[in-house]
Coordinates of C-alpha atoms in Angstrom, one line a residue:
Chain A
M1 CA 66.0 -105.4 -25.0
P2 CA 68.6 -102.8 -24.2
D3 CA 68.4 -101.4 -20.7
P4 CA 67.6 -97.7 -20.8
R5 CA 69.9 -97.2 -17.9
D6 CA 72.9 -97.9 -20.2
N7 CA 74.4 -95.0 -22.0
L8 CA 72.6 -92.3 -20.1
P9 CA 73.5 -88.6 -20.5
S10 CA 75.7 -87.4 -17.7
Q11 CA 73.1 -85.7 -15.6
Q12 CA 70.7 -88.6 -15.8
R13 CA 73.5 -91.0 -15.0
L14 CA 74.3 -89.1 -11.8
M15 CA 70.6 -89.2 -10.9
A16 CA 70.4 -92.9 -11.5
Y17 CA 73.6 -93.4 -9.5
A18 CA 72.0 -91.4 -6.6
D19 CA 69.0 -93.7 -6.9
G20 CA 71.0 -96.9 -6.7
E21 CA 69.8 -97.9 -10.2
L22 CA 73.2 -98.4 -12.0
D23 CA 74.8 -101.8 -12.4
A24 CA 78.2 -102.4 -10.7
D25 CA 80.4 -101.1 -13.6
A26 CA 78.3 -98.0 -14.2
A27 CA 78.1 -97.3 -10.5
L28 CA 81.9 -97.5 -10.2
S29 CA 82.3 -95.2 -13.1
A30 CA 79.9 -92.7 -11.6
M31 CA 81.6 -93.0 -8.2
R32 CA 84.9 -92.1 -9.8
Q33 CA 83.3 -89.1 -11.5
V34 CA 81.8 -88.0 -8.2
A35 CA 85.1 -88.4 -6.4
A36 CA 86.9 -86.3 -9.0
D37 CA 84.4 -83.6 -9.7
P38 CA 83.0 -81.4 -6.9
A39 CA 80.1 -80.4 -9.1
A40 CA 79.1 -84.0 -9.7
S41 CA 79.3 -84.7 -6.0
Q42 CA 77.1 -81.7 -5.3
A43 CA 74.6 -82.8 -7.9
V44 CA 74.3 -86.3 -6.2
E45 CA 74.0 -84.8 -2.8
Q46 CA 71.3 -82.4 -4.0
Q47 CA 69.3 -85.3 -5.5
L48 CA 69.5 -87.2 -2.2
R49 CA 68.3 -84.1 -0.3
L50 CA 65.5 -83.5 -2.8
R51 CA 64.2 -87.0 -2.4
Q52 CA 64.2 -86.7 1.4
A53 CA 62.5 -83.3 1.2
V54 CA 59.7 -84.6 -1.1
S55 CA 59.2 -87.6 1.1
R56 CA 59.1 -85.5 4.2
A57 CA 56.7 -82.9 2.7
V58 CA 54.3 -85.5 1.4
H59 CA 54.4 -87.5 4.6
A60 CA 53.1 -84.4 6.4
E61 CA 49.8 -84.8 4.6
P62 CA 47.0 -85.8 7.0
G63 CA 45.9 -89.4 6.8
P64 CA 42.5 -90.8 5.8
S65 CA 39.5 -89.6 7.7
D66 CA 37.9 -91.9 10.3
D67 CA 34.8 -92.0 8.1
L68 CA 36.8 -93.3 5.2
A69 CA 38.6 -95.8 7.4
R70 CA 35.3 -97.1 8.6
R71 CA 33.8 -97.4 5.1
V72 CA 36.8 -99.3 3.8
S73 CA 36.8 -101.6 6.9
A74 CA 33.2 -102.2 6.4
M75 CA 33.9 -103.5 2.8
A76 CA 36.6 -105.7 4.2
F77 CA 34.4 -107.4 6.8
Q78 CA 31.8 -108.1 4.2
M79 CA 34.1 -110.6 2.6
P80 CA 32.2 -113.9 3.1
A81 CA 34.0 -117.1 4.0
E82 CA 34.0 -118.9 0.7
P83 CA 35.8 -122.0 -0.6
A84 CA 39.1 -121.2 -2.2
G85 CA 38.8 -119.7 -5.7
R86 CA 35.3 -118.3 -5.2
L87 CA 34.4 -115.1 -3.5
R88 CA 30.9 -113.8 -3.7
W89 CA 30.1 -110.4 -2.4
M90 CA 27.2 -109.2 -0.3
R91 CA 25.7 -105.9 -1.4
L92 CA 27.3 -102.8 0.1
G93 CA 24.3 -101.4 1.9
I94 CA 24.1 -104.3 4.3
A95 CA 23.6 -104.5 8.0
A96 CA 24.7 -101.7 10.2
A97 CA 25.8 -104.5 12.6
V98 CA 28.6 -105.3 10.1
A99 CA 29.7 -101.6 10.0
M100 CA 29.5 -101.4 13.8
L101 CA 31.6 -104.6 14.0
A102 CA 34.2 -102.9 11.8
V103 CA 34.1 -99.7 14.0
G104 CA 34.6 -101.9 17.1
I105 CA 37.5 -103.6 15.5
L106 CA 39.1 -100.3 14.5
I107 CA 39.1 -99.1 18.0
G108 CA 40.3 -102.4 19.3
R109 CA 37.4 -103.5 21.4
F110 CA 36.3 -106.5 19.5
A111 CA 38.1 -109.7 18.8
L112 CA 37.6 -110.6 15.1
S113 CA 38.1 -114.3 15.6
P114 CA 39.3 -115.0 19.1
D115 CA 38.8 -118.7 18.8
Q116 CA 40.5 -119.3 15.4
P117 CA 42.6 -122.5 15.6
T118 CA 46.3 -122.4 14.9
V119 CA 46.9 -122.9 11.2
A120 CA 49.0 -126.0 11.8
N121 CA 50.7 -126.3 8.4
R122 CA 52.0 -122.7 8.7
G123 CA 52.6 -122.5 12.4
V124 CA 50.9 -119.1 12.5
T125 CA 48.3 -118.2 15.1
V126 CA 45.5 -116.0 13.8
V127 CA 45.0 -113.0 16.1
P128 CA 42.3 -110.5 16.2
V129 CA 42.6 -107.2 14.3
A130 CA 43.4 -105.3 17.4
A131 CA 45.8 -102.5 18.1
V132 CA 48.9 -104.7 18.8
L133 CA 50.4 -101.7 20.4
P134 CA 48.7 -99.0 22.5
D135 CA 48.2 -95.8 20.5
E136 CA 50.7 -93.9 22.7
Y137 CA 53.4 -96.4 21.9
V138 CA 52.9 -96.0 18.1
K139 CA 52.8 -92.2 18.4
S140 CA 55.8 -92.0 20.6
A141 CA 57.9 -94.4 18.5
T142 CA 57.1 -92.7 15.2
Q143 CA 57.8 -89.2 16.7
V144 CA 61.2 -90.4 18.0
H145 CA 61.9 -92.1 14.6
V146 CA 61.2 -88.9 12.7
R147 CA 63.1 -86.7 15.1
C148 CA 66.2 -89.0 15.2
S149 CA 66.1 -89.4 11.4
R150 CA 67.2 -85.7 11.2
G151 CA 70.0 -86.0 13.7
T152 CA 71.7 -88.8 15.7
D153 CA 74.4 -86.9 17.5
H154 CA 73.1 -88.2 20.8
H155 CA 73.3 -91.8 19.6
S156 CA 76.4 -93.7 20.6
G157 CA 78.4 -95.2 17.8
R158 CA 78.5 -98.8 18.7
G159 CA 76.9 -101.1 21.3
W160 CA 74.6 -99.9 23.9
P161 CA 74.1 -96.5 25.6
V162 CA 76.3 -95.5 28.4
E163 CA 73.3 -95.1 30.6
M164 CA 72.9 -98.9 30.9
A165 CA 71.7 -98.4 34.5
S166 CA 68.5 -96.7 33.2
L167 CA 67.5 -99.8 31.2
E168 CA 65.1 -102.4 32.4
T169 CA 66.6 -105.7 33.3
P170 CA 65.4 -107.8 30.3
V171 CA 66.9 -105.2 27.9
K172 CA 70.2 -105.3 29.9
Q173 CA 70.2 -109.1 29.8
Y174 CA 69.6 -109.0 26.1
A175 CA 72.5 -106.6 25.6
N176 CA 74.8 -108.7 27.7
N177 CA 74.0 -112.0 26.0
Q178 CA 74.6 -110.8 22.5
D179 CA 78.0 -111.0 20.8
L180 CA 76.7 -108.4 18.5
A181 CA 74.5 -106.1 20.5
Y182 CA 72.4 -105.0 17.6
P183 CA 70.9 -106.7 14.5
D184 CA 73.1 -106.3 11.4
L185 CA 71.2 -104.9 8.5
S186 CA 74.2 -104.1 6.3
S187 CA 73.0 -106.9 3.9
I188 CA 70.0 -104.8 3.0
G189 CA 72.0 -101.6 2.7
F190 CA 71.3 -100.1 6.1
N191 CA 74.2 -99.3 8.4
Y192 CA 74.0 -99.1 12.2
V193 CA 74.4 -95.5 13.4
G194 CA 74.0 -95.7 17.1
C195 CA 71.8 -96.3 20.1
A196 CA 70.2 -94.1 22.8
T197 CA 67.3 -94.0 25.2
C198 CA 65.8 -91.1 23.3
G199 CA 63.5 -89.8 25.9
R200 CA 61.3 -92.8 26.2
P201 CA 61.8 -93.4 29.9
E202 CA 58.4 -94.9 30.4
Q203 CA 59.3 -97.8 28.2
R204 CA 62.8 -98.2 29.7
G205 CA 64.3 -99.5 26.5
V206 CA 66.6 -98.3 23.7
H207 CA 66.3 -96.8 20.2
L208 CA 68.6 -98.1 17.6
V209 CA 69.0 -96.1 14.4
Y210 CA 70.0 -97.5 11.0
R211 CA 70.7 -95.3 8.0
S212 CA 70.7 -96.4 4.3
V213 CA 73.8 -96.2 2.2
G214 CA 73.5 -92.8 0.6
G215 CA 71.7 -91.5 3.7
T216 CA 68.2 -91.2 2.1
D217 CA 66.4 -93.5 4.4
T218 CA 66.3 -94.4 8.1
L219 CA 65.1 -97.4 10.1
S220 CA 64.4 -97.3 13.8
L221 CA 64.4 -100.3 16.1
F222 CA 63.1 -100.0 19.6
V223 CA 63.9 -102.8 22.1
E224 CA 61.8 -102.6 25.2
P225 CA 60.6 -104.8 28.0
Y226 CA 57.4 -106.7 27.3
T227 CA 54.2 -105.5 29.0
Q228 CA 50.7 -106.9 28.8
Q229 CA 49.7 -103.8 26.9
V230 CA 51.3 -105.4 23.8
D231 CA 48.8 -107.6 22.1
L232 CA 50.9 -110.2 20.3
P233 CA 51.9 -113.8 21.1
P234 CA 55.6 -114.6 21.7
N235 CA 57.7 -115.3 18.6
A236 CA 54.9 -113.8 16.4
C237 CA 55.4 -110.8 14.1
R238 CA 52.8 -108.3 13.0
Y239 CA 52.4 -104.9 11.3
C240 CA 50.6 -102.5 13.5
P241 CA 47.3 -101.8 11.7
K242 CA 46.9 -98.5 13.4
S243 CA 50.2 -97.0 12.3
D244 CA 49.6 -94.0 10.2
V245 CA 52.3 -92.5 8.0
H246 CA 55.1 -94.8 9.1
P247 CA 54.8 -98.6 8.9
V248 CA 55.4 -100.2 12.3
L249 CA 56.4 -103.9 12.6
V250 CA 56.2 -105.5 16.0
W251 CA 57.5 -108.8 17.3
R252 CA 58.3 -110.2 20.7
T253 CA 60.0 -112.8 22.7
E254 CA 59.0 -113.8 26.2
K255 CA 60.4 -110.7 27.8
L256 CA 61.1 -108.2 25.1
V257 CA 59.2 -106.3 22.5
F258 CA 60.9 -105.2 19.2
I259 CA 59.3 -102.3 17.3
M260 CA 60.6 -101.4 13.9
V261 CA 59.6 -98.1 12.4
G262 CA 60.4 -97.0 8.8
N263 CA 59.4 -94.5 6.2
A264 CA 58.1 -97.2 3.8
R265 CA 57.2 -100.8 4.0
T266 CA 59.8 -102.1 1.6
P267 CA 62.9 -101.7 3.7
I268 CA 61.1 -103.0 6.8
E269 CA 60.1 -106.1 4.8
K270 CA 63.7 -106.6 3.7
A271 CA 64.9 -106.1 7.3
R272 CA 62.3 -108.7 8.5
V273 CA 63.6 -111.2 6.0
A274 CA 67.3 -110.4 6.8
M275 CA 66.6 -110.9 10.5
K276 CA 64.8 -114.2 9.7
L277 CA 61.6 -113.1 11.5
P278 CA 58.4 -115.1 10.8
E279 CA 55.9 -113.8 8.3
P280 CA 53.6 -111.2 9.7
I281 CA 50.2 -112.4 10.9
Chain B
M1 CA 41.5 -118.2 -0.3
D2 CA 40.6 -119.9 3.0
R3 CA 39.4 -118.1 6.1
P4 CA 42.8 -117.5 7.9
E5 CA 44.2 -116.3 4.6
Q6 CA 41.3 -113.9 4.1
L7 CA 41.9 -112.5 7.6
R8 CA 45.6 -112.1 6.9
F9 CA 44.9 -110.5 3.5
R10 CA 42.4 -108.2 5.1
D11 CA 45.0 -107.1 7.7
L12 CA 47.7 -106.6 5.1
V13 CA 45.6 -104.4 2.7
L14 CA 43.9 -102.4 5.5
A15 CA 47.3 -101.6 7.0
E16 CA 48.2 -99.9 3.6
L17 CA 45.2 -97.5 3.8
P18 CA 47.3 -94.5 4.8
A19 CA 49.8 -95.1 2.0
V20 CA 47.1 -95.6 -0.6
H21 CA 45.2 -92.5 0.6
R22 CA 48.4 -90.4 0.5
L23 CA 49.1 -91.3 -3.1
A24 CA 45.5 -90.8 -4.0
V25 CA 45.6 -87.3 -2.5
Y26 CA 48.6 -86.3 -4.6
L27 CA 47.4 -87.9 -7.8
S28 CA 44.1 -86.2 -7.7
R29 CA 45.1 -83.1 -5.8
S30 CA 41.8 -83.2 -4.0
R31 CA 41.0 -84.9 -0.7
Q32 CA 37.4 -85.4 -1.7
T33 CA 38.3 -87.1 -5.0
A34 CA 41.0 -89.1 -3.1
E35 CA 38.4 -90.5 -0.8
D36 CA 36.4 -91.7 -3.8
L37 CA 39.5 -93.1 -5.4
V38 CA 40.5 -95.0 -2.3
Q39 CA 37.0 -96.4 -1.9
D40 CA 36.9 -97.6 -5.5
T41 CA 40.4 -99.0 -5.2
Y42 CA 39.5 -101.1 -2.1
L43 CA 36.4 -102.3 -3.8
R44 CA 38.5 -103.7 -6.6
V45 CA 41.1 -105.0 -4.1
F46 CA 38.6 -107.1 -2.2
R47 CA 37.0 -108.4 -5.5
S48 CA 40.5 -109.4 -6.7
A49 CA 41.7 -110.9 -3.5
G50 CA 42.1 -114.3 -5.1
T51 CA 44.5 -112.9 -7.7
Y52 CA 46.9 -111.4 -5.1
R53 CA 50.3 -113.1 -4.9
E54 CA 52.5 -112.1 -1.9
T55 CA 56.0 -110.9 -2.6
D56 CA 58.8 -109.5 -0.4
L57 CA 57.6 -106.0 -1.2
G58 CA 54.2 -106.7 0.4
P59 CA 50.9 -105.6 -1.1
R60 CA 51.7 -102.0 -1.6
P61 CA 52.9 -102.1 -5.3
W62 CA 49.8 -104.2 -6.2
L63 CA 47.5 -101.8 -4.4
F64 CA 49.2 -98.8 -6.1
K65 CA 48.7 -100.5 -9.5
I66 CA 45.0 -100.9 -8.8
L67 CA 44.8 -97.3 -7.6
H68 CA 46.5 -96.1 -10.8
N69 CA 44.0 -98.0 -12.9
V70 CA 41.1 -96.6 -11.0
W71 CA 42.5 -93.1 -11.3
R72 CA 43.2 -93.4 -15.1
S73 CA 39.7 -94.8 -15.8
R74 CA 38.1 -92.0 -13.8
A75 CA 40.1 -89.4 -15.6
G76 CA 39.7 -91.0 -19.0
K77 CA 43.4 -91.3 -19.4
P78 CA 44.8 -94.0 -21.6
V79 CA 48.1 -95.6 -20.7
A80 CA 50.5 -93.9 -23.0
A81 CA 54.0 -95.4 -23.5
G82 CA 56.7 -93.0 -24.5
A83 CA 54.6 -90.0 -25.4
P84 CA 56.3 -87.4 -27.6
A85 CA 57.0 -85.0 -24.8
D86 CA 58.9 -87.7 -22.9
E87 CA 61.0 -88.5 -26.0
L88 CA 61.9 -84.9 -26.3
V89 CA 63.3 -84.9 -22.8
E90 CA 65.5 -87.9 -23.7
Q91 CA 66.9 -86.3 -26.7
T92 CA 67.7 -82.7 -25.7
A93 CA 70.8 -82.0 -23.8
A94 CA 70.3 -81.8 -20.1
P95 CA 70.9 -78.4 -18.7
D96 CA 73.4 -78.1 -15.8
V97 CA 72.0 -78.9 -12.4
V98 CA 71.2 -75.8 -10.5
P99 CA 73.1 -76.0 -7.2
L100 CA 70.8 -75.1 -4.4
E101 CA 71.9 -73.7 -1.0
L102 CA 68.8 -74.3 1.1
D103 CA 67.9 -75.2 4.6
W104 CA 66.1 -78.3 3.4
E105 CA 64.3 -78.8 6.7
Q106 CA 62.4 -75.4 6.3
V107 CA 61.0 -75.7 2.8
D108 CA 58.4 -78.4 3.3
E109 CA 55.4 -76.3 2.2
R110 CA 57.2 -75.0 -0.9
V111 CA 58.2 -78.5 -1.8
K112 CA 54.7 -79.7 -1.3
R113 CA 53.3 -76.9 -3.6
A114 CA 55.9 -77.6 -6.2
V115 CA 55.0 -81.3 -6.3
E116 CA 51.3 -80.4 -6.6
Q117 CA 52.0 -78.1 -9.5
L118 CA 53.8 -80.8 -11.5
P119 CA 52.0 -82.3 -14.5
D120 CA 50.1 -85.5 -13.6
N121 CA 52.5 -87.9 -15.3
Y122 CA 55.6 -86.4 -13.7
R123 CA 54.0 -86.1 -10.3
D124 CA 52.9 -89.7 -10.4
V125 CA 56.4 -91.1 -10.9
L126 CA 58.0 -88.6 -8.6
L127 CA 55.8 -89.7 -5.7
L128 CA 56.4 -93.4 -6.3
W129 CA 60.1 -92.7 -6.4
A130 CA 60.5 -90.3 -3.5
V131 CA 57.8 -91.3 -1.1
E132 CA 57.4 -95.0 -1.6
D133 CA 61.1 -95.6 -2.3
L134 CA 60.3 -97.8 -5.4
K135 CA 62.8 -98.8 -8.1
Y136 CA 62.3 -97.6 -11.7
R137 CA 61.2 -101.1 -12.8
E138 CA 58.6 -101.2 -10.0
I139 CA 57.3 -97.8 -11.0
A140 CA 57.1 -98.9 -14.6
D141 CA 55.0 -101.9 -13.6
I142 CA 52.6 -99.8 -11.5
T143 CA 52.2 -97.0 -14.0
G144 CA 52.1 -99.3 -17.0
V145 CA 54.7 -97.3 -19.0
P146 CA 58.2 -98.4 -20.2
I147 CA 61.1 -98.0 -17.8
G148 CA 62.7 -95.5 -20.2
T149 CA 59.6 -93.3 -19.9
V150 CA 59.7 -93.5 -16.2
M151 CA 63.3 -92.4 -16.2
S152 CA 62.7 -89.4 -18.5
R153 CA 59.6 -88.3 -16.6
L154 CA 61.4 -88.6 -13.3
F155 CA 64.4 -86.7 -14.6
R156 CA 62.1 -83.9 -15.9
A157 CA 60.1 -83.8 -12.6
R158 CA 63.3 -83.4 -10.6
Q159 CA 64.5 -80.7 -12.9
M160 CA 61.2 -78.8 -12.5
L161 CA 61.3 -79.1 -8.7
T162 CA 64.9 -77.9 -8.6
E163 CA 64.0 -74.9 -10.7
S164 CA 61.1 -74.1 -8.4
L165 CA 63.2 -74.4 -5.3
A166 CA 65.9 -72.3 -6.9
D167 CA 63.4 -69.4 -6.7
V168 CA 63.0 -70.2 -3.0
A169 CA 66.8 -70.0 -2.5
A170 CA 67.0 -66.8 -4.4
E171 CA 64.2 -65.3 -2.3
R172 CA 66.0 -66.2 0.8
G173 CA 69.3 -64.8 -0.6
L174 CA 70.9 -68.2 -0.5
A175 CA 71.6 -68.8 -4.2

């Protein structure tokens, strides 16, 4: 079946080029057109900006209400433990205790299954549905991500910030031990922009910014000293269940916490695979 | 699905609640209706847990597909492939792109209104493209229409948005 992306009218071809949807030959042809024709270049730039503007405007929409979150969680925790291949459901109007358990889990006070054994054949430890990160971490990280997505003039071009003295020792040790001081995400189409402390002195770490080819998307990686406020075993990886608009992936070593923030889940998943991180638990 | 997998599945899909809600709000243009859509969606999600197959993209496309099916069945919309209006867009000559001189950071409200005013089918693909960063083929799979239809709807949606924002630029003396 012919691909509808072949033989597109000129304007649609430029849009498909801006979207990264053309094959190599068509993309090269479009690139030449853009290089030779200022109007074509402007059209592509405009499409990139339009996409960013729509994403930003829609992301500003308030998230689900607490009441909705509770109702959905209550459904989730009514899933009975059934043999594989069979799931039977309890009726929805069941015990307030189940709903209260869901509420407790939502606010991070209960452990869902604190004594679950390690799943030996997958090497994954099941952890409770808790916050993973304190609320203020998530809020601060996403605010910095959004702010720095709009401008990274204060980020240094390569390596670590000049203000190394302000960093906590584990972060400095990490920086000094790496031949490449930051993860390379170029294989997934994200180029490293720079690094700065970005006004998070309480965490004493650094903020690395990555921008997609074409500049439509941004990934943030925060590298910070581990504290006991982070609820995650070493070498485990987990999406923060309380992150709102922006997905937040967290992993840690013995002494460091890595927090990746993006505008959508797909690029974060690609980054996770590219960095050879374990599957999220 | 054994117990640890259930727990993991639960975490995965609950983490997507904000994204599912966001899309539901823009599909339905009503927060109240969106709440109902989200609730029905997750009911189906938990009933269909055994059919979920994890991919590199995570559960979001699968969740969106379920949301779309719920939305369509509520609205009584059939899945229409290549409706005549879409074919017309493919065949007519595309007008020149209107160049916009805008401070893109200051027009969020106008963009939001322009998106809300788009016809359902155009708004749908636009959101999946711009907000969720999905590829044409992924959008086609979620919406249940051919990729050519996705492309023509997306093209038209972007044209309409651009025309709407051209008015903004003119108002501000920028165009």
